[in-house]
Structure formats: structure tokens, C-alpha cells
Amino acid sequence: MKSFIILFILILIPFYVGANNSLITIDDIPKMKKAGISQNLIEYLINNQTCSIDANTVIRYHKAGLKEQAILKLIKADAYRPERESTVEKELRIIGSLKQAGFSDEAILEYLNSARSNQFVDNNGDSSFRLMPPMETDSSHEQHVSKKKFKSPLPYPATIELNPFEQGN
């Protein structure tokens, strides 16, 4: 019987530890609202419970006169997992960089059509298609495609393939 009780307690310990793993509890939310913490900061704390800053620490920072932007930076700096830019934002930045580098709309569209893409869901739940470098072409295709090298703003070397027959050359 004694070993059964010990075994039962050992089985319950992981559930107790898991239940107390959250830094923000249901009781902390009204305390933070009463202290004047914004809804955005409270939601950020709830969604990103990967840091060691709890509700009481946030309330102390707020009462000490720290602005919410500074508190948010402290939380992000203390995060176990760094915050990543969403895939959609990255892809828009890449397209914007290509446009600023002087690529024509046709060249950008040609690149987007020739680039492999994989569906990807990032940490924010945004579903998008991640652009991959263009696939290698076989030699039979080489005679119809002229390759032009451009200085790439991308983190990998990019070759833009333009089909001279489609552009009226």
C-alpha cells in the first residue's frame, strides 16, 4: 500500500508541474488591468509565455514609470525563443528589395513563377508560400533561356532566367 501511494504521487508530479508552468495565471490578468497595463501587452504576455518575466514584474516596471514599449522590449530580450519576422513580411521585403534594385515587374514575376515555393506556417499562424531558389534546369532547356546575373539582394545567389521568346526579342 505504501509503494502504491508513492507511485501515485510520482505519477501526479508531472501534471502539477505542467499546470504551474505558465508565468501568467488567470488571477494575473485582472491585476494587470487594474494596474493600467494595456490589453496589447497582456495579450503579448499570454501568447509568448517563453520568458521569465511574470505579471508582478510587469506591474512593478509599470509602477516605476517604465513605458510599455520599454517593457515590451525587456520581455522580448528575455525571451527563450527570439521573435521572428513572419514569412509574409520576409517575402514582401524580398520583392521590395528586388524592385528597389531596379528589377522590372516582368523580371520579378518571371522569378516568382520560376521559383519553387513551399507552404509554410510561421509562429504567428500566418500561412504563406516560402520562396526557394530556382530549380536547376536541364540542358535541353538551356538553349531557349538566356541567363543574366544580377547582384542579388537575397541571402542566396539568384539567377533570373528570362525567356527571350516571351519578351518579344
XYZ file of N, CA and C in Angstrom:
507
model
N 0.822 -1.189 0.000
C 0.000 0.000 0.000
C 0.874 1.264 0.000
N 1.948 1.213 0.781
C 2.844 2.362 0.868
C 3.489 2.645 -0.492
N 3.902 1.601 -1.195
C 4.510 1.782 -2.513
C 3.475 2.288 -3.528
N 2.226 1.899 -3.357
C 1.163 2.386 -4.242
C 0.968 3.894 -4.077
N 1.000 4.390 -2.853
C 0.830 5.824 -2.592
C 2.012 6.602 -3.171
N 3.221 6.083 -2.984
C 4.406 6.751 -3.530
C 4.335 6.784 -5.057
N 3.947 5.673 -5.661
C 3.806 5.613 -7.114
C 2.744 6.598 -7.602
N 1.633 6.683 -6.884
C 0.552 7.606 -7.239
C 1.037 9.058 -7.179
N 1.795 9.399 -6.153
C 2.334 10.761 -6.016
C 3.331 11.052 -7.136
N 4.177 10.089 -7.464
C 5.144 10.279 -8.544
C 4.457 10.472 -9.897
N 3.337 9.820 -10.079
C 2.584 9.982 -11.325
C 1.957 11.373 -11.397
N 1.509 11.919 -10.270
C 0.842 13.219 -10.257
C 1.804 14.404 -10.366
N 3.062 14.224 -10.017
C 4.021 15.336 -10.025
C 4.144 15.995 -11.402
N 4.289 15.249 -12.505
C 4.398 15.937 -13.806
C 3.165 16.779 -14.149
N 1.979 16.320 -13.763
C 0.771 17.096 -14.041
C 0.760 18.390 -13.232
N 1.211 18.338 -11.999
C 1.258 19.525 -11.154
C 2.271 20.528 -11.697
N 3.438 20.032 -12.096
C 4.476 20.908 -12.642
C 3.999 21.532 -13.946
N 3.352 20.759 -14.803
C 2.841 21.289 -16.067
C 1.771 22.331 -15.856
N 0.934 22.151 -14.858
C -0.136 23.110 -14.592
C 0.418 24.424 -14.064
N 1.545 24.389 -13.378
C 2.132 25.607 -12.827
C 3.245 26.173 -13.701
N 3.356 25.685 -14.930
C 4.417 26.127 -15.819
C 4.152 27.514 -16.398
N 2.926 27.949 -16.426
C 2.578 29.231 -17.013
C 2.978 30.370 -16.086
N 3.619 31.394 -16.653
C 4.014 32.552 -15.855
C 2.849 33.502 -15.634
N 1.853 33.469 -16.506
C 0.672 34.320 -16.381
C -0.499 33.428 -15.985
N -1.093 33.720 -14.844
C -2.238 32.936 -14.381
C -3.523 33.714 -14.618
N -4.636 33.063 -14.418
C -5.938 33.701 -14.597
C -6.127 34.851 -13.614
N -5.509 34.763 -12.449
C -5.619 35.838 -11.452
C -4.765 37.054 -11.811
N -3.741 36.847 -12.645
C -2.843 37.948 -13.003
C -3.479 38.943 -13.967
N -4.394 38.487 -14.796
C -4.987 39.359 -15.815
C -5.750 40.524 -15.187
N -6.661 40.290 -14.220
C -7.324 41.448 -13.596
C -6.347 42.368 -12.856
N -5.293 41.785 -12.249
C -4.297 42.613 -11.560
C -3.588 43.538 -12.540
N -3.247 43.009 -13.713
C -2.554 43.837 -14.705
C -3.481 44.915 -15.264
N -4.748 44.567 -15.498
C -5.704 45.572 -15.984
C -5.894 46.677 -14.957
N -5.987 46.294 -13.683
C -6.167 47.275 -12.614
C -4.942 48.190 -12.502
N -3.762 47.649 -12.787
C -2.525 48.436 -12.708
C -2.345 49.352 -13.917
N -3.195 49.189 -14.946
C -3.116 50.066 -16.113
C -2.303 49.512 -17.265
N -2.036 48.222 -17.256
C -1.307 47.584 -18.351
C -2.267 47.456 -19.535
N -1.797 47.773 -20.733
C -2.667 47.743 -21.914
C -3.042 46.309 -22.298
N -4.144 46.215 -23.020
C -4.627 44.915 -23.487
C -3.607 44.270 -24.428
N -2.948 45.077 -25.261
C -1.953 44.535 -26.199
C -0.792 43.872 -25.466
N -0.306 44.510 -24.405
C 0.808 43.944 -23.646
C 0.377 42.675 -22.910
N -0.833 42.681 -22.372
C -1.353 41.484 -21.691
C -1.462 40.333 -22.682
N -1.999 40.602 -23.873
C -2.121 39.551 -24.889
C -0.754 39.050 -25.332
N 0.214 39.958 -25.449
C 1.558 39.535 -25.831
C 2.140 38.589 -24.777
N 1.956 38.935 -23.506
C 2.450 38.066 -22.430
C 1.779 36.699 -22.467
N 0.482 36.678 -22.738
C -0.242 35.404 -22.779
C 0.238 34.555 -23.952
N 0.404 35.164 -25.114
C 0.790 34.417 -26.314
C 2.256 34.032 -26.342
N 3.099 34.746 -25.621
C 4.542 34.499 -25.654
C 5.059 34.209 -24.255
N 4.580 33.156 -23.673
C 4.994 32.812 -22.312
C 6.297 32.026 -22.328
N 7.260 32.535 -23.046
C 8.552 31.862 -23.112
C 9.633 32.651 -22.393
N 9.243 33.655 -21.630
C 10.240 34.442 -20.910
C 10.046 34.268 -19.405
N 10.993 34.755 -18.640
C 10.925 34.582 -17.186
C 10.302 35.780 -16.490
N 9.769 36.721 -17.245
C 9.123 37.895 -16.653
C 7.657 37.563 -16.412
N 7.231 37.688 -15.162
C 5.841 37.375 -14.824
C 5.027 38.655 -14.688
N 3.751 38.503 -14.347
C 2.837 39.647 -14.253
C 3.274 40.632 -13.177
N 3.733 40.142 -12.032
C 4.157 41.042 -10.956
C 5.351 41.903 -11.371
N 6.259 41.324 -12.138
C 7.409 42.082 -12.624
C 6.956 43.179 -13.579
N 6.018 42.846 -14.469
C 5.493 43.845 -15.405
C 4.808 44.977 -14.647
N 4.035 44.632 -13.627
C 3.340 45.652 -12.824
C 4.358 46.546 -12.115
N 5.439 45.950 -11.579
C 6.481 46.746 -10.913
C 7.162 47.696 -11.894
N 7.470 47.201 -13.106
C 8.063 48.062 -14.134
C 7.127 49.222 -14.462
N 5.838 48.925 -14.595
C 4.850 49.944 -14.952
C 4.724 50.991 -13.841
N 4.684 50.533 -12.597
C 4.572 51.470 -11.470
C 5.837 52.308 -11.302
N 6.968 51.776 -11.744
C 8.227 52.524 -11.656
C 8.328 53.598 -12.737
N 7.351 53.616 -13.646
C 7.318 54.652 -14.670
C 7.854 54.238 -16.023
N 8.148 52.966 -16.200
C 8.646 52.481 -17.483
C 7.498 52.435 -18.485
N 7.733 52.940 -19.687
C 6.699 52.924 -20.723
C 6.513 51.500 -21.236
N 5.325 51.255 -21.795
C 5.003 49.894 -22.241
C 5.897 49.421 -23.372
N 6.353 50.336 -24.219
C 7.271 49.942 -25.290
C 8.578 49.419 -24.705
N 9.064 50.043 -23.645
C 10.297 49.587 -22.997
C 10.070 48.250 -22.297
N 8.902 48.088 -21.677
C 8.581 46.812 -21.021
C 8.530 45.705 -22.066
N 7.914 45.992 -23.212
C 7.827 45.005 -24.284
C 9.216 44.625 -24.791
N 10.122 45.604 -24.901
C 11.495 45.306 -25.323
C 12.208 44.432 -24.298
N 11.962 44.684 -23.015
C 12.556 43.838 -21.973
C 12.048 42.406 -22.075
N 10.755 42.259 -22.316
C 10.172 40.920 -22.443
C 10.766 40.201 -23.648
N 10.866 40.906 -24.776
C 11.424 40.292 -25.983
C 12.894 39.932 -25.794
N 13.642 40.773 -25.086
C 15.062 40.497 -24.851
C 15.256 39.300 -23.936
N 14.288 39.045 -23.058
C 14.386 37.949 -22.105
C 13.781 36.654 -22.642
N 13.257 36.691 -23.849
C 12.582 35.513 -24.401
C 13.575 34.384 -24.650
N 13.119 33.174 -24.411
C 13.942 31.999 -24.689
C 14.049 31.790 -26.192
N 12.971 32.066 -26.886
C 12.911 31.940 -28.333
C 12.871 33.338 -28.925
N 13.811 33.703 -29.784
C 13.759 35.053 -30.358
C 12.553 35.203 -31.277
N 12.018 36.415 -31.299
C 10.873 36.683 -32.165
C 11.352 36.717 -33.604
N 10.603 36.049 -34.479
C 10.991 36.010 -35.878
C 10.007 36.794 -36.732
N 10.543 37.343 -37.792
C 9.715 38.058 -38.757
C 8.822 37.041 -39.465
N 7.572 37.391 -39.718
C 6.672 36.453 -40.382
C 7.128 36.229 -41.817
N 6.769 35.085 -42.365
C 7.171 34.727 -43.713
C 6.616 35.709 -44.732
N 5.395 36.150 -44.536
C 4.784 37.106 -45.461
C 5.599 38.395 -45.488
N 6.001 38.884 -44.315
C 6.810 40.104 -44.251
C 8.154 39.907 -44.942
N 8.779 38.736 -44.777
C 10.058 38.462 -45.432
C 9.902 38.490 -46.944
N 8.847 37.827 -47.445
C 8.652 37.759 -48.887
C 8.368 39.141 -49.467
N 7.587 39.943 -48.760
C 7.323 41.301 -49.234
C 8.601 42.133 -49.235
N 9.454 41.920 -48.233
C 10.724 42.637 -48.169
C 11.631 42.225 -49.326
N 11.649 40.931 -49.664
C 12.463 40.449 -50.783
C 11.981 41.064 -52.090
N 10.670 41.058 -52.310
C 10.120 41.635 -53.538
C 10.417 43.131 -53.592
N 10.277 43.819 -52.455
C 10.599 45.246 -52.401
C 12.065 45.510 -52.698
N 12.947 44.645 -52.195
C 14.381 44.797 -52.463
C 14.689 44.602 -53.942
N 14.025 43.631 -54.560
C 14.226 43.419 -55.992
C 13.768 44.633 -56.791
N 12.639 45.197 -56.393
C 12.102 46.380 -57.083
C 13.053 47.568 -56.909
N 13.564 47.771 -55.691
C 14.493 48.877 -55.443
C 15.821 48.678 -56.167
N 16.203 47.425 -56.388
C 17.456 47.146 -57.088
C 17.326 47.372 -58.590
N 16.122 47.696 -59.043
C 15.951 48.024 -60.452
C 15.389 46.910 -61.305
N 14.980 45.804 -60.700
C 14.381 44.736 -61.484
C 13.024 45.193 -62.003
N 12.725 44.831 -63.230
C 11.424 45.188 -63.798
C 10.349 44.271 -63.212
N 9.100 44.698 -63.359
C 7.995 43.863 -62.883
C 7.993 42.513 -63.582
N 8.320 42.516 -64.867
C 8.342 41.262 -65.626
C 9.411 40.312 -65.084
N 10.601 40.862 -64.776
C 11.684 40.021 -64.250
C 11.313 39.457 -62.880
N 10.674 40.274 -62.046
C 10.260 39.798 -60.719
C 9.202 38.715 -60.859
N 8.224 38.936 -61.747
C 7.190 37.917 -61.968
C 7.787 36.639 -62.537
N 8.743 36.781 -63.450
C 9.406 35.607 -64.023
C 10.136 34.828 -62.926
N 10.805 35.559 -62.049
C 11.499 34.901 -60.939
C 10.498 34.196 -60.022
N 9.414 34.889 -59.687
C 8.417 34.287 -58.803
C 7.785 33.059 -59.431
N 7.574 33.090 -60.742
C 6.983 31.936 -61.424
C 7.957 30.781 -61.544
N 9.269 31.077 -61.605
C 10.255 30.006 -61.753
C 10.762 29.495 -60.406
N 10.496 30.245 -59.344
C 10.989 29.846 -58.018
C 10.079 28.780 -57.433
N 10.690 27.775 -56.851
C 9.911 26.775 -56.130
C 9.392 27.413 -54.864
N 8.248 26.983 -54.424
C 7.737 27.505 -53.156
C 7.164 26.359 -52.341
N 7.267 26.493 -51.058
C 6.700 25.525 -50.127
C 5.756 26.259 -49.205
N 4.613 25.639 -48.910
C 3.707 26.278 -47.970
C 4.340 26.220 -46.585
N 4.202 27.308 -45.858
C 4.854 27.435 -44.560
C 3.921 28.178 -43.621
N 3.828 27.714 -42.382
C 3.055 28.409 -41.355
C 4.039 28.848 -40.286
N 4.125 30.164 -40.050
C 5.096 30.673 -39.092
C 4.525 30.701 -37.675
N 5.314 31.225 -36.726
C 4.915 31.247 -35.315
C 3.662 32.058 -35.058
N 3.376 33.029 -35.926
C 2.186 33.856 -35.757
C 0.945 33.208 -36.346
N 1.090 32.044 -36.973
C -0.037 31.367 -37.596
C -0.305 31.837 -39.009
N 0.588 32.676 -39.567
C 0.415 33.151 -40.934
C 0.819 32.040 -41.897
N -0.082 31.700 -42.789
C 0.206 30.694 -43.797
C 0.628 31.405 -45.067
N 1.742 30.985 -45.629
C 2.223 31.617 -46.851
C 3.059 30.603 -47.613
N 3.559 31.037 -48.745
C 4.420 30.193 -49.540
C 5.826 30.764 -49.485
N 6.768 29.956 -49.026
C 8.158 30.391 -48.902
C 8.827 30.230 -50.260
N 9.455 31.293 -50.710
C 10.155 31.249 -51.986
C 11.474 30.517 -51.820
N 11.780 29.670 -52.767
C 13.025 28.927 -52.753
C 13.829 29.352 -53.981
N 15.140 29.136 -53.972
C 15.930 29.462 -55.158
C 15.412 28.678 -56.366
N 15.573 29.214 -57.590
C 15.089 28.500 -58.775
C 15.727 27.126 -58.889
N 14.957 26.178 -59.407
C 15.458 24.821 -59.590
C 16.439 24.811 -60.756
N 17.360 23.855 -60.712
C 18.304 23.703 -61.812
C 17.534 23.253 -63.051
N 17.958 23.746 -64.200
C 17.291 23.375 -65.445
C 18.137 22.352 -66.172
N 17.490 21.558 -67.031
C 18.248 20.589 -67.808
C 18.839 21.277 -69.040
N 19.761 20.614 -69.715
C 20.484 21.239 -70.820
C 19.584 21.497 -72.021
N 18.507 20.725 -72.221
C 17.620 20.964 -73.357
C 16.883 22.288 -73.208
N 16.687 22.717 -72.001
C 16.002 23.986 -71.742
C 16.958 25.169 -71.892
N 18.263 24.914 -71.762
C 19.257 25.983 -71.777
C 19.255 26.761 -73.093
N 18.955 26.114 -74.216
C 19.033 26.814 -75.488
C 17.937 27.866 -75.652
N 16.838 27.767 -74.904
C 15.739 28.713 -75.028
C 15.768 29.805 -73.965
N 16.679 29.708 -73.026
C 16.687 30.637 -71.899
C 18.020 31.364 -71.844
N 17.981 32.676 -71.749
C 19.215 33.426 -71.546
C 19.332 33.749 -70.071
N 20.475 33.450 -69.502
C 20.675 33.709 -68.076
C 21.404 35.028 -67.929
N 20.875 35.877 -67.080
C 21.522 37.140 -66.778
C 21.782 37.175 -65.286
N 23.015 37.445 -64.909
C 23.361 37.529 -63.492
C 23.183 38.963 -63.028
N 22.518 39.124 -61.904
C 22.330 40.417 -61.281
C 22.871 40.331 -59.871
N 23.284 41.454 -59.328
C 23.677 41.478 -57.918
C 22.414 41.259 -57.104
N 22.400 40.201 -56.347
C 21.185 39.784 -55.654
C 21.095 40.380 -54.255
N 19.931 40.964 -53.900
C 19.727 41.404 -52.522
C 19.306 40.249 -51.618
N 19.167 39.063 -52.213
C 18.718 37.895 -51.459
C 19.889 37.276 -50.705
N 19.603 36.484 -49.667
C 20.685 35.860 -48.906
C 21.360 34.715 -49.651
N 20.881 34.382 -50.853
C 21.487 33.334 -51.648
C 21.672 33.878 -53.065
N 22.623 33.333 -53.846
C 22.816 33.845 -55.204
C 21.591 33.546 -56.057
N 21.124 34.522 -56.796
C 19.933 34.345 -57.618
C 20.286 34.561 -59.078
N 19.777 33.699 -59.911
C 19.908 33.855 -61.345
C 18.508 34.063 -61.885
N 18.286 35.175 -62.544
C 16.987 35.454 -63.136
C 17.026 34.926 -64.561
N 16.106 34.028 -64.884
C 16.047 33.468 -66.220
C 14.952 34.177 -66.995
N 15.331 34.755 -68.109
C 14.364 35.439 -68.960
C 14.266 34.680 -70.273
N 13.062 34.407 -70.701
C 12.856 33.716 -71.959
C 12.730 34.770 -73.050
N 13.682 34.854 -73.980
C 13.650 35.913 -74.985
C 12.438 35.818 -75.903
N 11.865 34.625 -76.065
C 10.717 34.470 -76.951
C 9.455 35.065 -76.348
N 9.341 35.096 -75.022
C 8.167 35.642 -74.364
C 8.236 37.151 -74.240
N 9.410 37.735 -74.377
C 9.552 39.174 -74.205
C 9.582 39.925 -75.528
N 9.432 39.235 -76.594
C 9.378 39.888 -77.892
C 10.731 40.253 -78.460
N 11.830 39.637 -77.998
C 13.174 39.916 -78.522
C 13.471 39.036 -79.698
